[in-house]
Amino acid sequence: AEWASVCATLHEPARLEARLEAGAAEARRGLERWLAERCEAELEHVSRAVLQSFDTRVEATRRRAVFQNGDRARSYNRQLRSRLTREYCAFLSAANDASSPKRERFVAAQREYEALVGAFVAQCEGGPLAWSAFGMLQESLRLEQAAALQQLFRDEIRAGEGGALPDLSPRATSAAALVALLEEGARRGGARLPAAAVPTWLVALSREEQGLAGGAGANHNQGGGGPAA
């Protein structure tokens, strides 16, 4: 029953593994007590067989739960990505029909991009499992933004003044870059995130990336050696 309640909701992989492991350990201790009360010393082999069977079933259940959690989280995040992309398309369509100056409209499109990125981070499920969908969301939003840029500034482009056009919103290619983008958006009040802003899983992923990068740099320095004498 405990495992069923855990698996009923979506989790970050590490948190799910920890909860499943804790639940399995508690259930195994209960089974061990039950066997100790009912099996005499000469039936120890029966206890071992029962516990071995229990461990096998638990491992199969754990793997199934982890797979299903990942599959459901990825499905949810794909739907979230599609919905936010549709929202952006609707926003850009309205901005194209507005009467305000072009550059103001494009700045608004950039702010909306940041807001939708924040909305995805705030609403996604599965923590790191959302990273792939986030990358695709960025690509979709930037493609729509590029099309809006061409539409808004088509006269300037035809006149050969494309060099003066505003840039597209930056792409966050790492967790650290996404953290920086969200923090900057929160400072301006643009990102749709709660006061806590950046979720703990994203901060942890950013630190993990930085640790890997630092380790790679240290290995390179150690392996490269100094100049020949």
PDB file of C-alpha atoms in Angstrom, residues 4-226:
ATOM      1  CA  ALA A   4       1.207   2.215  -4.298  1.00  0.00           C
ATOM      2  CA  SER A   5       0.812   5.652  -2.729  1.00  0.00           C
ATOM      3  CA  VAL A   6       4.377   6.587  -3.661  1.00  0.00           C
ATOM      4  CA  CYS A   7       3.920   5.486  -7.267  1.00  0.00           C
ATOM      5  CA  ALA A   8       0.601   7.334  -7.599  1.00  0.00           C
ATOM      6  CA  THR A   9       2.426  10.643  -8.034  1.00  0.00           C
ATOM      7  CA  LEU A  10       5.425  11.731 -10.113  1.00  0.00           C
ATOM      8  CA  HIS A  11       8.837  12.122  -8.500  1.00  0.00           C
ATOM      9  CA  GLU A  12      12.386  13.139  -9.215  1.00  0.00           C
ATOM     10  CA  PRO A  13      14.362   9.904  -9.844  1.00  0.00           C
ATOM     11  CA  ALA A  14      16.641  10.201  -6.790  1.00  0.00           C
ATOM     12  CA  ARG A  15      13.745  11.003  -4.469  1.00  0.00           C
ATOM     13  CA  LEU A  16      11.689   8.107  -5.822  1.00  0.00           C
ATOM     14  CA  GLU A  17      14.581   5.681  -5.379  1.00  0.00           C
ATOM     15  CA  ALA A  18      15.084   6.852  -1.794  1.00  0.00           C
ATOM     16  CA  ARG A  19      11.412   6.468  -0.905  1.00  0.00           C
ATOM     17  CA  LEU A  20      11.177   3.033  -2.518  1.00  0.00           C
ATOM     18  CA  GLU A  21      14.337   1.871  -0.762  1.00  0.00           C
ATOM     19  CA  ALA A  22      13.068   3.081   2.600  1.00  0.00           C
ATOM     20  CA  GLY A  23       9.698   1.415   2.071  1.00  0.00           C
ATOM     21  CA  ALA A  24      11.311  -1.868   1.029  1.00  0.00           C
ATOM     22  CA  ALA A  25      13.663  -1.864   4.028  1.00  0.00           C
ATOM     23  CA  GLU A  26      10.777  -1.295   6.427  1.00  0.00           C
ATOM     24  CA  ALA A  27       8.696  -4.036   4.817  1.00  0.00           C
ATOM     25  CA  ARG A  28      11.652  -6.461   4.936  1.00  0.00           C
ATOM     26  CA  ARG A  29      12.207  -5.798   8.629  1.00  0.00           C
ATOM     27  CA  GLY A  30       8.544  -6.520   9.255  1.00  0.00           C
ATOM     28  CA  LEU A  31       8.801  -9.770   7.315  1.00  0.00           C
ATOM     29  CA  GLU A  32      11.940 -10.769   9.232  1.00  0.00           C
ATOM     30  CA  ARG A  33      10.140 -10.237  12.552  1.00  0.00           C
ATOM     31  CA  TRP A  34       7.146 -12.233  11.343  1.00  0.00           C
ATOM     32  CA  LEU A  35       9.374 -15.145  10.250  1.00  0.00           C
ATOM     33  CA  ALA A  36      11.363 -15.054  13.494  1.00  0.00           C
ATOM     34  CA  GLU A  37       8.156 -15.453  15.484  1.00  0.00           C
ATOM     35  CA  ARG A  38       6.912 -18.420  13.446  1.00  0.00           C
ATOM     36  CA  CYS A  39       9.938 -20.359  12.166  1.00  0.00           C
ATOM     37  CA  GLU A  40      12.029 -22.535  14.450  1.00  0.00           C
ATOM     38  CA  ALA A  41      15.783 -22.782  14.043  1.00  0.00           C
ATOM     39  CA  GLU A  42      15.465 -25.940  11.913  1.00  0.00           C
ATOM     40  CA  LEU A  43      13.305 -23.970   9.468  1.00  0.00           C
ATOM     41  CA  GLU A  44      15.918 -21.275   8.900  1.00  0.00           C
ATOM     42  CA  HIS A  45      16.272 -22.377   5.285  1.00  0.00           C
ATOM     43  CA  VAL A  46      12.576 -21.582   4.809  1.00  0.00           C
ATOM     44  CA  SER A  47      13.105 -18.064   6.165  1.00  0.00           C
ATOM     45  CA  ARG A  48      16.053 -17.533   3.819  1.00  0.00           C
ATOM     46  CA  ALA A  49      13.984 -18.693   0.839  1.00  0.00           C
ATOM     47  CA  VAL A  50      11.085 -16.428   1.765  1.00  0.00           C
ATOM     48  CA  LEU A  51      13.377 -13.418   2.174  1.00  0.00           C
ATOM     49  CA  GLN A  52      15.147 -14.162  -1.103  1.00  0.00           C
ATOM     50  CA  SER A  53      11.803 -14.355  -2.883  1.00  0.00           C
ATOM     51  CA  PHE A  54      10.783 -11.075  -1.225  1.00  0.00           C
ATOM     52  CA  ASP A  55      13.989  -9.346  -2.388  1.00  0.00           C
ATOM     53  CA  THR A  56      13.468 -10.573  -5.950  1.00  0.00           C
ATOM     54  CA  ARG A  57       9.881  -9.283  -6.061  1.00  0.00           C
ATOM     55  CA  VAL A  58      10.903  -5.956  -4.519  1.00  0.00           C
ATOM     56  CA  GLU A  59      13.638  -5.402  -7.100  1.00  0.00           C
ATOM     57  CA  ALA A  60      11.245  -6.148  -9.970  1.00  0.00           C
ATOM     58  CA  THR A  61       8.664  -3.801  -8.486  1.00  0.00           C
ATOM     59  CA  ARG A  62      11.285  -1.091  -7.963  1.00  0.00           C
ATOM     60  CA  ARG A  63      12.448  -1.260 -11.574  1.00  0.00           C
ATOM     61  CA  ARG A  64       8.872  -1.151 -12.835  1.00  0.00           C
ATOM     62  CA  ALA A  65       8.062   1.840 -10.618  1.00  0.00           C
ATOM     63  CA  VAL A  66      11.146   3.765 -11.785  1.00  0.00           C
ATOM     64  CA  PHE A  67      10.354   3.044 -15.440  1.00  0.00           C
ATOM     65  CA  GLN A  68       6.707   4.021 -15.117  1.00  0.00           C
ATOM     66  CA  ASN A  69       7.609   7.198 -13.225  1.00  0.00           C
ATOM     67  CA  GLY A  70      10.016   8.235 -15.971  1.00  0.00           C
ATOM     68  CA  ASP A  71       7.571   7.384 -18.734  1.00  0.00           C
ATOM     69  CA  ARG A  72       4.712   9.317 -17.120  1.00  0.00           C
ATOM     70  CA  ALA A  73       6.928  12.308 -16.317  1.00  0.00           C
ATOM     71  CA  ARG A  74       8.229  12.523 -19.897  1.00  0.00           C
ATOM     72  CA  SER A  75       4.671  12.284 -21.254  1.00  0.00           C
ATOM     73  CA  TYR A  76       3.488  15.055 -18.924  1.00  0.00           C
ATOM     74  CA  ASN A  77       6.422  17.280 -19.840  1.00  0.00           C
ATOM     75  CA  ARG A  78       5.823  16.790 -23.574  1.00  0.00           C
ATOM     76  CA  GLN A  79       2.240  17.945 -23.116  1.00  0.00           C
ATOM     77  CA  LEU A  80       3.389  20.905 -21.032  1.00  0.00           C
ATOM     78  CA  ARG A  81       5.915  21.852 -23.724  1.00  0.00           C
ATOM     79  CA  SER A  82       3.238  21.732 -26.418  1.00  0.00           C
ATOM     80  CA  ARG A  83       0.829  23.850 -24.370  1.00  0.00           C
ATOM     81  CA  LEU A  84       3.414  26.538 -23.628  1.00  0.00           C
ATOM     82  CA  THR A  85       4.442  26.653 -27.284  1.00  0.00           C
ATOM     83  CA  ARG A  86       0.821  27.218 -28.269  1.00  0.00           C
ATOM     84  CA  GLU A  87       0.591  30.000 -25.685  1.00  0.00           C
ATOM     85  CA  TYR A  88       3.649  31.653 -27.194  1.00  0.00           C
ATOM     86  CA  CYS A  89       2.257  31.416 -30.701  1.00  0.00           C
ATOM     87  CA  ALA A  90      -0.954  33.099 -29.528  1.00  0.00           C
ATOM     88  CA  PHE A  91       1.040  35.826 -27.763  1.00  0.00           C
ATOM     89  CA  LEU A  92       3.169  36.514 -30.839  1.00  0.00           C
ATOM     90  CA  SER A  93       0.119  36.614 -33.077  1.00  0.00           C
ATOM     91  CA  ALA A  94      -1.468  39.259 -30.852  1.00  0.00           C
ATOM     92  CA  ALA A  95       1.804  41.213 -30.688  1.00  0.00           C
ATOM     93  CA  ASN A  96       2.041  41.263 -34.483  1.00  0.00           C
ATOM     94  CA  ASP A  97      -1.374  42.928 -34.695  1.00  0.00           C
ATOM     95  CA  ALA A  98      -0.635  45.505 -31.972  1.00  0.00           C
ATOM     96  CA  SER A  99      -0.041  49.179 -32.751  1.00  0.00           C
ATOM     97  CA  SER A 100       2.887  49.784 -30.367  1.00  0.00           C
ATOM     98  CA  PRO A 101       6.433  50.302 -31.746  1.00  0.00           C
ATOM     99  CA  LYS A 102       8.061  47.208 -33.225  1.00  0.00           C
ATOM    100  CA  ARG A 103      10.943  47.056 -30.815  1.00  0.00           C
ATOM    101  CA  GLU A 104       8.626  47.325 -27.828  1.00  0.00           C
ATOM    102  CA  ARG A 105       6.618  44.423 -29.181  1.00  0.00           C
ATOM    103  CA  PHE A 106       9.730  42.339 -29.678  1.00  0.00           C
ATOM    104  CA  VAL A 107      11.002  43.134 -26.175  1.00  0.00           C
ATOM    105  CA  ALA A 108       7.601  41.968 -24.920  1.00  0.00           C
ATOM    106  CA  ALA A 109       8.096  38.746 -26.916  1.00  0.00           C
ATOM    107  CA  GLN A 110      11.470  38.240 -25.241  1.00  0.00           C
ATOM    108  CA  ARG A 111       9.941  38.787 -21.805  1.00  0.00           C
ATOM    109  CA  GLU A 112       7.182  36.313 -22.605  1.00  0.00           C
ATOM    110  CA  TYR A 113       9.841  33.800 -23.651  1.00  0.00           C
ATOM    111  CA  GLU A 114      11.459  34.140 -20.221  1.00  0.00           C
ATOM    112  CA  ALA A 115       8.070  33.864 -18.534  1.00  0.00           C
ATOM    113  CA  LEU A 116       7.245  30.636 -20.378  1.00  0.00           C
ATOM    114  CA  VAL A 117      10.647  29.160 -19.562  1.00  0.00           C
ATOM    115  CA  GLY A 118       9.931  29.928 -15.911  1.00  0.00           C
ATOM    116  CA  ALA A 119       6.465  28.429 -16.219  1.00  0.00           C
ATOM    117  CA  PHE A 120       7.923  25.208 -17.597  1.00  0.00           C
ATOM    118  CA  VAL A 121      10.446  24.899 -14.765  1.00  0.00           C
ATOM    119  CA  ALA A 122       7.757  25.626 -12.171  1.00  0.00           C
ATOM    120  CA  GLN A 123       5.244  23.144 -13.612  1.00  0.00           C
ATOM    121  CA  CYS A 124       7.383  20.316 -14.999  1.00  0.00           C
ATOM    122  CA  GLU A 125       7.496  16.911 -13.297  1.00  0.00           C
ATOM    123  CA  GLY A 126      10.336  14.533 -12.570  1.00  0.00           C
ATOM    124  CA  GLY A 127      13.063  17.092 -12.001  1.00  0.00           C
ATOM    125  CA  PRO A 128      16.016  16.148 -14.256  1.00  0.00           C
ATOM    126  CA  LEU A 129      13.653  14.023 -16.363  1.00  0.00           C
ATOM    127  CA  ALA A 130      12.295  17.328 -17.754  1.00  0.00           C
ATOM    128  CA  TRP A 131      15.639  18.445 -19.194  1.00  0.00           C
ATOM    129  CA  SER A 132      15.110  16.930 -22.641  1.00  0.00           C
ATOM    130  CA  ALA A 133      11.635  18.460 -22.970  1.00  0.00           C
ATOM    131  CA  PHE A 134      13.043  21.806 -21.836  1.00  0.00           C
ATOM    132  CA  GLY A 135      15.628  21.741 -24.613  1.00  0.00           C
ATOM    133  CA  MET A 136      12.917  21.089 -27.187  1.00  0.00           C
ATOM    134  CA  LEU A 137      10.751  23.826 -25.663  1.00  0.00           C
ATOM    135  CA  GLN A 138      13.561  26.341 -26.124  1.00  0.00           C
ATOM    136  CA  GLU A 139      13.989  25.345 -29.750  1.00  0.00           C
ATOM    137  CA  SER A 140      10.257  25.648 -30.423  1.00  0.00           C
ATOM    138  CA  LEU A 141       9.990  29.050 -28.732  1.00  0.00           C
ATOM    139  CA  ARG A 142      13.068  30.415 -30.485  1.00  0.00           C
ATOM    140  CA  LEU A 143      11.807  29.254 -33.868  1.00  0.00           C
ATOM    141  CA  GLU A 144       8.530  31.059 -33.247  1.00  0.00           C
ATOM    142  CA  GLN A 145      10.432  34.112 -32.033  1.00  0.00           C
ATOM    143  CA  ALA A 146      12.630  34.116 -35.146  1.00  0.00           C
ATOM    144  CA  ALA A 147       9.537  33.975 -37.347  1.00  0.00           C
ATOM    145  CA  ALA A 148       8.019  36.872 -35.388  1.00  0.00           C
ATOM    146  CA  LEU A 149      11.236  38.862 -35.767  1.00  0.00           C
ATOM    147  CA  GLN A 150      11.166  38.439 -39.527  1.00  0.00           C
ATOM    148  CA  GLN A 151       7.508  39.387 -39.635  1.00  0.00           C
ATOM    149  CA  LEU A 152       7.897  42.484 -37.453  1.00  0.00           C
ATOM    150  CA  PHE A 153      11.020  43.772 -39.197  1.00  0.00           C
ATOM    151  CA  ARG A 154      10.358  42.576 -42.731  1.00  0.00           C
ATOM    152  CA  ASP A 155      10.709  46.122 -44.123  1.00  0.00           C
ATOM    153  CA  GLU A 156      14.106  46.573 -42.484  1.00  0.00           C
ATOM    154  CA  ILE A 157      15.224  43.169 -43.741  1.00  0.00           C
ATOM    155  CA  ARG A 158      14.169  43.995 -47.299  1.00  0.00           C
ATOM    156  CA  ALA A 159      16.012  47.311 -47.085  1.00  0.00           C
ATOM    157  CA  GLY A 160      19.193  45.503 -46.021  1.00  0.00           C
ATOM    158  CA  GLU A 161      19.127  46.818 -42.455  1.00  0.00           C
ATOM    159  CA  GLY A 162      19.104  43.403 -40.812  1.00  0.00           C
ATOM    160  CA  GLY A 163      22.309  44.140 -38.898  1.00  0.00           C
ATOM    161  CA  ALA A 164      20.426  46.503 -36.621  1.00  0.00           C
ATOM    162  CA  LEU A 165      17.786  43.948 -35.624  1.00  0.00           C
ATOM    163  CA  PRO A 166      17.441  42.786 -32.003  1.00  0.00           C
ATOM    164  CA  ASP A 167      18.841  39.399 -31.024  1.00  0.00           C
ATOM    165  CA  LEU A 168      16.785  36.330 -30.240  1.00  0.00           C
ATOM    166  CA  SER A 169      16.405  35.286 -26.628  1.00  0.00           C
ATOM    167  CA  PRO A 170      19.482  33.366 -25.453  1.00  0.00           C
ATOM    168  CA  ARG A 171      19.404  29.581 -25.298  1.00  0.00           C
ATOM    169  CA  ALA A 172      20.244  28.002 -21.938  1.00  0.00           C
ATOM    170  CA  THR A 173      22.451  25.045 -22.848  1.00  0.00           C
ATOM    171  CA  SER A 174      23.287  24.019 -19.278  1.00  0.00           C
ATOM    172  CA  ALA A 175      21.566  23.889 -15.923  1.00  0.00           C
ATOM    173  CA  ALA A 176      23.817  26.719 -14.687  1.00  0.00           C
ATOM    174  CA  ALA A 177      22.771  28.885 -17.634  1.00  0.00           C
ATOM    175  CA  LEU A 178      19.107  28.146 -16.932  1.00  0.00           C
ATOM    176  CA  VAL A 179      19.546  29.032 -13.247  1.00  0.00           C
ATOM    177  CA  ALA A 180      21.105  32.355 -14.273  1.00  0.00           C
ATOM    178  CA  LEU A 181      18.269  33.027 -16.735  1.00  0.00           C
ATOM    179  CA  LEU A 182      15.603  32.312 -14.121  1.00  0.00           C
ATOM    180  CA  GLU A 183      17.299  34.408 -11.467  1.00  0.00           C
ATOM    181  CA  GLU A 184      17.598  37.336 -13.863  1.00  0.00           C
ATOM    182  CA  GLY A 185      13.956  36.963 -14.868  1.00  0.00           C
ATOM    183  CA  ALA A 186      12.901  36.804 -11.230  1.00  0.00           C
ATOM    184  CA  ARG A 187      14.810  40.002 -10.486  1.00  0.00           C
ATOM    185  CA  ARG A 188      12.887  41.744 -13.265  1.00  0.00           C
ATOM    186  CA  GLY A 189       9.635  40.133 -12.158  1.00  0.00           C
ATOM    187  CA  GLY A 190       9.200  38.348 -15.479  1.00  0.00           C
ATOM    188  CA  ALA A 191       9.626  34.664 -14.688  1.00  0.00           C
ATOM    189  CA  ARG A 192       6.473  32.829 -13.601  1.00  0.00           C
ATOM    190  CA  LEU A 193       8.073  31.221 -10.583  1.00  0.00           C
ATOM    191  CA  PRO A 194       7.253  31.344  -6.870  1.00  0.00           C
ATOM    192  CA  ALA A 195       9.368  33.385  -4.506  1.00  0.00           C
ATOM    193  CA  ALA A 196      11.753  30.448  -4.038  1.00  0.00           C
ATOM    194  CA  ALA A 197      12.325  30.727  -7.817  1.00  0.00           C
ATOM    195  CA  VAL A 198      14.839  28.058  -8.794  1.00  0.00           C
ATOM    196  CA  PRO A 199      13.878  24.490  -7.728  1.00  0.00           C
ATOM    197  CA  THR A 200      16.351  22.436  -5.726  1.00  0.00           C
ATOM    198  CA  TRP A 201      16.743  19.759  -8.417  1.00  0.00           C
ATOM    199  CA  LEU A 202      17.919  22.362 -10.920  1.00  0.00           C
ATOM    200  CA  VAL A 203      20.385  23.869  -8.456  1.00  0.00           C
ATOM    201  CA  ALA A 204      21.716  20.357  -7.735  1.00  0.00           C
ATOM    202  CA  LEU A 205      22.032  19.618 -11.468  1.00  0.00           C
ATOM    203  CA  SER A 206      23.903  22.883 -11.960  1.00  0.00           C
ATOM    204  CA  ARG A 207      26.346  22.035  -9.154  1.00  0.00           C
ATOM    205  CA  GLU A 208      26.804  18.539 -10.563  1.00  0.00           C
ATOM    206  CA  GLU A 209      27.670  19.986 -13.978  1.00  0.00           C
ATOM    207  CA  GLN A 210      30.143  22.405 -12.423  1.00  0.00           C
ATOM    208  CA  GLY A 211      31.715  19.581 -10.440  1.00  0.00           C
ATOM    209  CA  LEU A 212      32.126  17.458 -13.565  1.00  0.00           C
ATOM    210  CA  ALA A 213      33.608  20.387 -15.444  1.00  0.00           C
ATOM    211  CA  GLY A 214      36.032  21.084 -12.587  1.00  0.00           C
ATOM    212  CA  GLY A 215      37.052  17.442 -12.433  1.00  0.00           C
ATOM    213  CA  ALA A 216      37.633  17.300 -16.187  1.00  0.00           C
ATOM    214  CA  GLY A 217      39.775  20.434 -16.001  1.00  0.00           C
ATOM    215  CA  ALA A 218      41.864  19.009 -13.150  1.00  0.00           C
ATOM    216  CA  ASN A 219      42.388  15.737 -15.017  1.00  0.00           C
ATOM    217  CA  HIS A 220      43.440  17.632 -18.124  1.00  0.00           C
ATOM    218  CA  ASN A 221      45.990  19.669 -16.176  1.00  0.00           C
ATOM    219  CA  GLN A 222      47.397  16.567 -14.495  1.00  0.00           C
ATOM    220  CA  GLY A 223      47.569  14.589 -17.711  1.00  0.00           C
ATOM    221  CA  GLY A 224      48.924  17.329 -19.928  1.00  0.00           C
ATOM    222  CA  GLY A 225      52.241  17.709 -18.157  1.00  0.00           C
ATOM    223  CA  GLY A 226      54.556  20.656 -18.498  1.00  0.00           C
TER     224      GLY A 226
END
